[in-house]
Tab-separated table of C-alpha atoms in Angstrom:
chain	number	residue	atom	x	y	z
A	11	GLN	CA	-40.196	-19.392	-9.411
A	12	SER	CA	-42.206	-20.460	-6.246
A	13	VAL	CA	-45.867	-20.133	-5.688
A	14	LEU	CA	-45.057	-18.018	-2.449
A	15	THR	CA	-42.537	-15.298	-2.457
A	16	GLN	CA	-39.998	-14.801	0.405
A	17	PRO	CA	-36.806	-12.634	0.357
A	18	PRO	CA	-33.789	-14.823	-0.366
A	19	SER	CA	-31.925	-13.622	2.739
A	20	VAL	CA	-32.201	-11.721	6.020
A	21	SER	CA	-29.386	-11.120	8.614
A	22	GLY	CA	-29.092	-9.740	12.290
A	23	ALA	CA	-26.912	-9.520	15.185
A	24	PRO	CA	-27.423	-12.041	17.907
A	25	GLY	CA	-30.299	-10.656	20.371
A	26	GLN	CA	-31.607	-8.653	17.343
A	27	ARG	CA	-35.286	-9.228	15.862
A	28	VAL	CA	-35.720	-10.299	12.182
A	29	THR	CA	-38.835	-10.858	10.094
A	30	ILE	CA	-39.387	-12.871	6.956
A	31	SER	CA	-42.247	-12.124	4.887
A	32	CYS	CA	-44.256	-14.653	2.730
A	33	THR	CA	-46.193	-13.324	-0.094
A	34	GLY	CA	-49.180	-15.418	-1.844
A	35	SER	CA	-52.265	-14.822	-3.750
A	36	SER	CA	-55.899	-15.401	-3.965
A	37	SER	CA	-55.026	-19.130	-4.743
A	38	ASN	CA	-53.490	-19.727	-1.519
A	39	ILE	CA	-52.934	-17.412	1.525
A	40	GLY	CA	-55.430	-14.998	0.467
A	41	ALA	CA	-58.124	-17.770	-0.097
A	42	ASN	CA	-57.831	-18.139	3.704
A	43	SER	CA	-55.372	-21.044	3.696
A	44	ASP	CA	-53.109	-21.263	6.861
A	45	VAL	CA	-49.472	-20.447	6.684
A	46	HIS	CA	-47.151	-22.845	8.099
A	47	TRP	CA	-43.162	-22.353	8.552
A	48	TYR	CA	-40.386	-24.709	8.467
A	49	GLN	CA	-36.604	-24.460	9.927
A	50	HIS	CA	-34.068	-26.505	7.543
A	51	LEU	CA	-30.449	-27.024	8.226
A	52	PRO	CA	-28.613	-28.454	4.998
A	53	GLY	CA	-28.191	-32.163	5.399
A	54	THR	CA	-30.865	-32.428	7.894
A	55	ALA	CA	-34.536	-33.099	7.779
A	56	PRO	CA	-36.818	-29.750	7.570
A	57	LYS	CA	-38.313	-29.235	11.041
A	58	LEU	CA	-41.874	-27.816	11.561
A	59	LEU	CA	-41.536	-24.547	13.222
A	60	LEU	CA	-44.875	-23.024	13.230
A	61	TYR	CA	-48.187	-24.236	11.994
A	62	ASN	CA	-51.656	-22.787	11.398
A	63	ASN	CA	-50.366	-19.366	11.223
A	64	ASN	CA	-49.158	-18.933	14.830
A	65	ASN	CA	-48.958	-22.153	16.546
A	66	ARG	CA	-45.591	-23.753	18.045
A	67	PRO	CA	-44.878	-27.317	18.127
A	68	SER	CA	-43.748	-28.717	21.419
A	69	GLY	CA	-40.115	-27.646	21.901
A	70	VAL	CA	-39.977	-24.931	19.584
A	71	PRO	CA	-38.900	-21.660	21.549
A	72	ASP	CA	-41.355	-18.775	22.032
A	73	ARG	CA	-38.722	-16.572	20.317
A	74	PHE	CA	-40.593	-17.601	16.960
A	75	SER	CA	-43.914	-16.298	16.094
A	76	GLY	CA	-45.912	-15.749	13.023
A	77	SER	CA	-48.633	-13.689	11.680
A	78	LYS	CA	-50.998	-13.378	8.605
A	79	SER	CA	-52.834	-10.884	6.876
A	80	GLY	CA	-54.613	-10.934	3.392
A	81	SER	CA	-52.372	-12.644	1.148
A	82	SER	CA	-49.321	-12.209	3.085
A	83	ALA	CA	-47.635	-13.864	6.252
A	84	SER	CA	-44.419	-13.204	8.298
A	85	LEU	CA	-42.266	-15.136	10.571
A	86	ALA	CA	-40.580	-13.163	13.462
A	87	ILE	CA	-37.497	-14.343	15.492
A	88	THR	CA	-36.722	-12.222	18.407
A	89	GLY	CA	-33.549	-12.489	20.411
A	90	LEU	CA	-31.632	-14.042	17.547
A	91	GLN	CA	-29.298	-16.852	18.414
A	92	PRO	CA	-26.443	-18.296	16.468
A	93	GLU	CA	-28.226	-21.586	16.229
A	94	ASP	CA	-31.128	-19.881	14.385
A	95	GLU	CA	-28.830	-19.439	11.360
A	96	ALA	CA	-30.758	-21.494	8.813
A	97	ASP	CA	-33.261	-21.562	5.790
A	98	TYR	CA	-36.824	-20.978	6.483
A	99	TYR	CA	-39.809	-21.758	4.279
A	100	CYS	CA	-43.246	-20.900	4.288
A	101	GLN	CA	-45.853	-23.089	3.227
A	102	SER	CA	-49.621	-22.818	2.549
A	103	TYR	CA	-52.389	-24.833	0.699
A	104	ASP	CA	-52.899	-23.754	-2.829
A	105	ARG	CA	-56.303	-24.469	-4.654
A	106	SER	CA	-54.858	-24.318	-8.245
A	107	LEU	CA	-52.122	-26.682	-7.539
A	108	GLY	CA	-54.455	-28.908	-5.434
A	109	GLY	CA	-51.658	-29.275	-2.844
A	110	ALA	CA	-48.846	-27.650	-0.747
A	111	ALA	CA	-47.335	-24.451	-2.169
A	112	PHE	CA	-43.766	-23.537	-0.783
A	113	GLY	CA	-41.936	-20.456	-0.646
A	114	GLY	CA	-38.439	-20.136	-2.451
A	115	GLY	CA	-36.870	-20.147	1.269
A	116	THR	CA	-35.127	-17.406	3.193
A	117	LYS	CA	-31.579	-17.843	4.543
A	118	VAL	CA	-31.188	-16.253	7.959
A	119	THR	CA	-27.524	-15.269	8.862
A	120	VAL	CA	-26.748	-14.381	12.597
B	6	GLU	CA	-39.249	-43.131	18.382
B	7	VAL	CA	-41.452	-41.575	15.840
B	8	GLN	CA	-39.425	-41.279	12.605
B	9	LEU	CA	-39.469	-41.702	8.773
B	10	GLU	CA	-36.406	-43.394	7.303
B	11	GLN	CA	-35.530	-42.876	4.019
B	12	SER	CA	-33.421	-45.183	1.736
B	13	GLY	CA	-29.718	-44.303	0.740
B	14	ALA	CA	-28.476	-42.128	-1.943
B	15	GLU	CA	-28.598	-43.212	-5.681
B	16	VAL	CA	-26.318	-42.563	-8.686
B	17	LYS	CA	-28.217	-43.419	-11.985
B	18	LYS	CA	-27.985	-42.964	-15.606
B	19	PRO	CA	-30.540	-41.146	-17.799
B	20	GLY	CA	-33.113	-43.298	-18.890
B	21	GLU	CA	-32.994	-45.794	-15.908
B	22	SER	CA	-35.567	-46.542	-13.660
B	23	LEU	CA	-35.750	-46.029	-9.743
B	24	ARG	CA	-37.611	-46.378	-6.650
B	25	ILE	CA	-36.798	-44.767	-3.399
B	26	SER	CA	-38.412	-45.501	0.016
B	27	CYS	CA	-39.761	-43.849	3.134
B	28	LYS	CA	-40.386	-46.246	5.999
B	29	GLY	CA	-42.210	-44.840	8.979
B	30	SER	CA	-42.247	-46.164	12.467
B	31	GLY	CA	-43.519	-45.284	16.001
B	32	TYR	CA	-46.868	-44.585	14.679
B	33	ASN	CA	-49.953	-45.740	13.008
B	34	PHE	CA	-48.671	-45.245	9.376
B	35	ALA	CA	-52.010	-45.941	7.743
B	36	SER	CA	-53.378	-42.799	9.464
B	37	HIS	CA	-51.506	-40.120	7.750
B	38	TRP	CA	-50.781	-38.941	4.309
B	39	ILE	CA	-47.192	-39.158	3.141
B	40	THR	CA	-45.825	-36.506	0.837
B	41	TRP	CA	-42.924	-36.348	-1.319
B	42	VAL	CA	-40.920	-33.021	-1.658
B	43	ARG	CA	-38.020	-32.224	-4.027
B	44	GLN	CA	-35.157	-29.873	-3.473
B	45	MET	CA	-33.041	-29.379	-6.638
B	46	PRO	CA	-29.291	-28.113	-6.146
B	47	GLY	CA	-29.155	-24.524	-4.749
B	48	LYS	CA	-33.149	-24.451	-4.789
B	49	GLY	CA	-36.195	-24.457	-2.427
B	50	LEU	CA	-38.735	-26.915	-1.821
B	51	GLU	CA	-41.314	-28.285	-4.181
B	52	TRP	CA	-44.297	-30.294	-3.327
B	53	MET	CA	-44.220	-33.378	-5.562
B	54	GLY	CA	-47.433	-35.413	-4.544
B	55	ARG	CA	-48.928	-37.478	-1.700
B	56	THR	CA	-49.943	-40.936	-0.833
B	57	ASP	CA	-52.890	-42.182	1.379
B	58	PRO	CA	-51.222	-45.243	2.855
B	59	HIS	CA	-54.489	-46.619	3.639
B	60	ASP	CA	-55.346	-47.411	0.205
B	61	SER	CA	-52.364	-46.144	-1.797
B	62	TYR	CA	-54.367	-43.584	-3.456
B	63	ALA	CA	-51.985	-40.934	-4.942
B	64	SER	CA	-52.412	-37.249	-6.085
B	65	TYR	CA	-49.970	-34.997	-7.712
B	66	ASN	CA	-48.493	-31.461	-8.393
B	67	PRO	CA	-49.389	-31.253	-12.106
B	68	SER	CA	-45.731	-30.514	-12.709
B	69	PHE	CA	-44.842	-33.790	-11.587
B	70	GLN	CA	-47.992	-35.866	-12.877
B	71	GLY	CA	-46.816	-38.452	-15.603
B	72	HIS	CA	-43.226	-38.339	-14.619
B	73	VAL	CA	-43.238	-39.816	-11.277
B	74	ALA	CA	-45.357	-42.526	-9.289
B	75	ILE	CA	-46.115	-42.298	-5.573
B	76	SER	CA	-47.456	-45.147	-3.791
B	77	ALA	CA	-47.473	-46.978	-0.437
B	78	ASP	CA	-47.695	-50.448	1.060
B	79	LYS	CA	-49.130	-50.119	4.459
B	80	SER	CA	-48.240	-53.698	5.444
B	81	ILE	CA	-44.722	-52.704	5.724
B	82	ASN	CA	-45.246	-49.140	6.624
B	83	THR	CA	-43.475	-47.932	3.488
B	84	ALA	CA	-43.974	-45.196	0.907
B	85	TYR	CA	-42.450	-45.034	-2.501
B	86	LEU	CA	-41.306	-42.611	-5.164
B	87	GLN	CA	-40.776	-44.033	-8.314
B	88	TRP	CA	-39.380	-43.113	-11.820
B	89	SER	CA	-39.502	-45.338	-15.037
B	90	SER	CA	-37.082	-43.148	-16.988
B	91	LEU	CA	-34.884	-40.741	-15.206
B	92	LYS	CA	-33.559	-37.466	-16.684
B	93	ALA	CA	-30.413	-35.321	-15.438
B	94	SER	CA	-32.940	-32.792	-14.248
B	95	ASP	CA	-34.065	-35.393	-11.538
B	96	THR	CA	-31.127	-34.650	-9.709
B	97	ALA	CA	-32.037	-33.517	-6.461
B	98	ILE	CA	-32.572	-34.364	-2.644
B	99	TYR	CA	-35.988	-36.063	-2.204
B	100	TYR	CA	-37.887	-35.858	1.274
B	101	CYS	CA	-40.709	-37.578	2.343
B	102	ALA	CA	-42.933	-35.970	5.180
B	103	ARG	CA	-45.916	-37.011	7.293
B	104	GLN	CA	-48.974	-34.780	6.807
B	105	SER	CA	-50.691	-33.925	9.992
B	106	GLY	CA	-54.206	-35.196	9.768
B	107	THR	CA	-56.605	-33.151	7.569
B	108	TYR	CA	-54.342	-30.089	7.835
B	109	TRP	CA	-52.013	-29.216	4.979
B	110	TYR	CA	-48.618	-29.200	7.102
B	111	PHE	CA	-45.814	-31.732	7.601
B	112	ASP	CA	-45.135	-32.474	11.143
B	113	LEU	CA	-42.364	-35.226	10.481
B	114	TRP	CA	-39.722	-35.259	8.015
B	115	GLY	CA	-37.150	-37.865	6.688
B	116	ARG	CA	-33.479	-36.883	6.305
B	117	GLY	CA	-33.803	-36.988	2.455
B	118	THR	CA	-32.590	-39.270	-0.336
B	119	LEU	CA	-30.012	-37.947	-2.701
B	120	VAL	CA	-30.608	-38.839	-6.228
B	121	THR	CA	-27.881	-38.178	-8.933
B	122	VAL	CA	-28.719	-38.703	-12.552
B	123	SER	CA	-25.660	-38.497	-14.695
B	124	SER	CA	-24.150	-40.046	-17.731
């Protein structure tokens, strides 16, 4: 049972828009902790996709965007492309844990 | 090139000890905390704990406290994750990751070390 809750899977056709939700609690996102997102292809190193809710590291396309409201956050992928097929994880700081809390991951199928 | 290079896959028996490593290069290793993350087969990511390479201070997820030890040696730019007595349930991929300054996100990851514990 992950501290943050994500849907197990989402799917979309090439060019479409998909969103992934991330629900937390008053111990993490609801406590005003920032949310970060990672993209992970099995067998490779996870990659930071968005940090501090909606900031993209250099090299990440602007098709990826994030938002946060209350105890929840979401990742949106617009103009879905085949190379976006991967697992996506949300993460935030959790006060009860005293460290990072991850979501269970969402598999995006294109 | 800025990177974290992890040690190779391990196969161990229950009860055995193990230490895996994570070597940083291309940046000031002592200036960034190193975190360890577990991914059990078919499961998501779990934060295990982290170490400050400056002084090897470590803090842990309560779920892992007492079962693993996290440390670092800044003289060789290397962080470690160690078990004194492995269990079959420790079978997983273990990732090290660099924490970005004082923020709680991880901007650089290793490729992971597969640990298999089986009798």
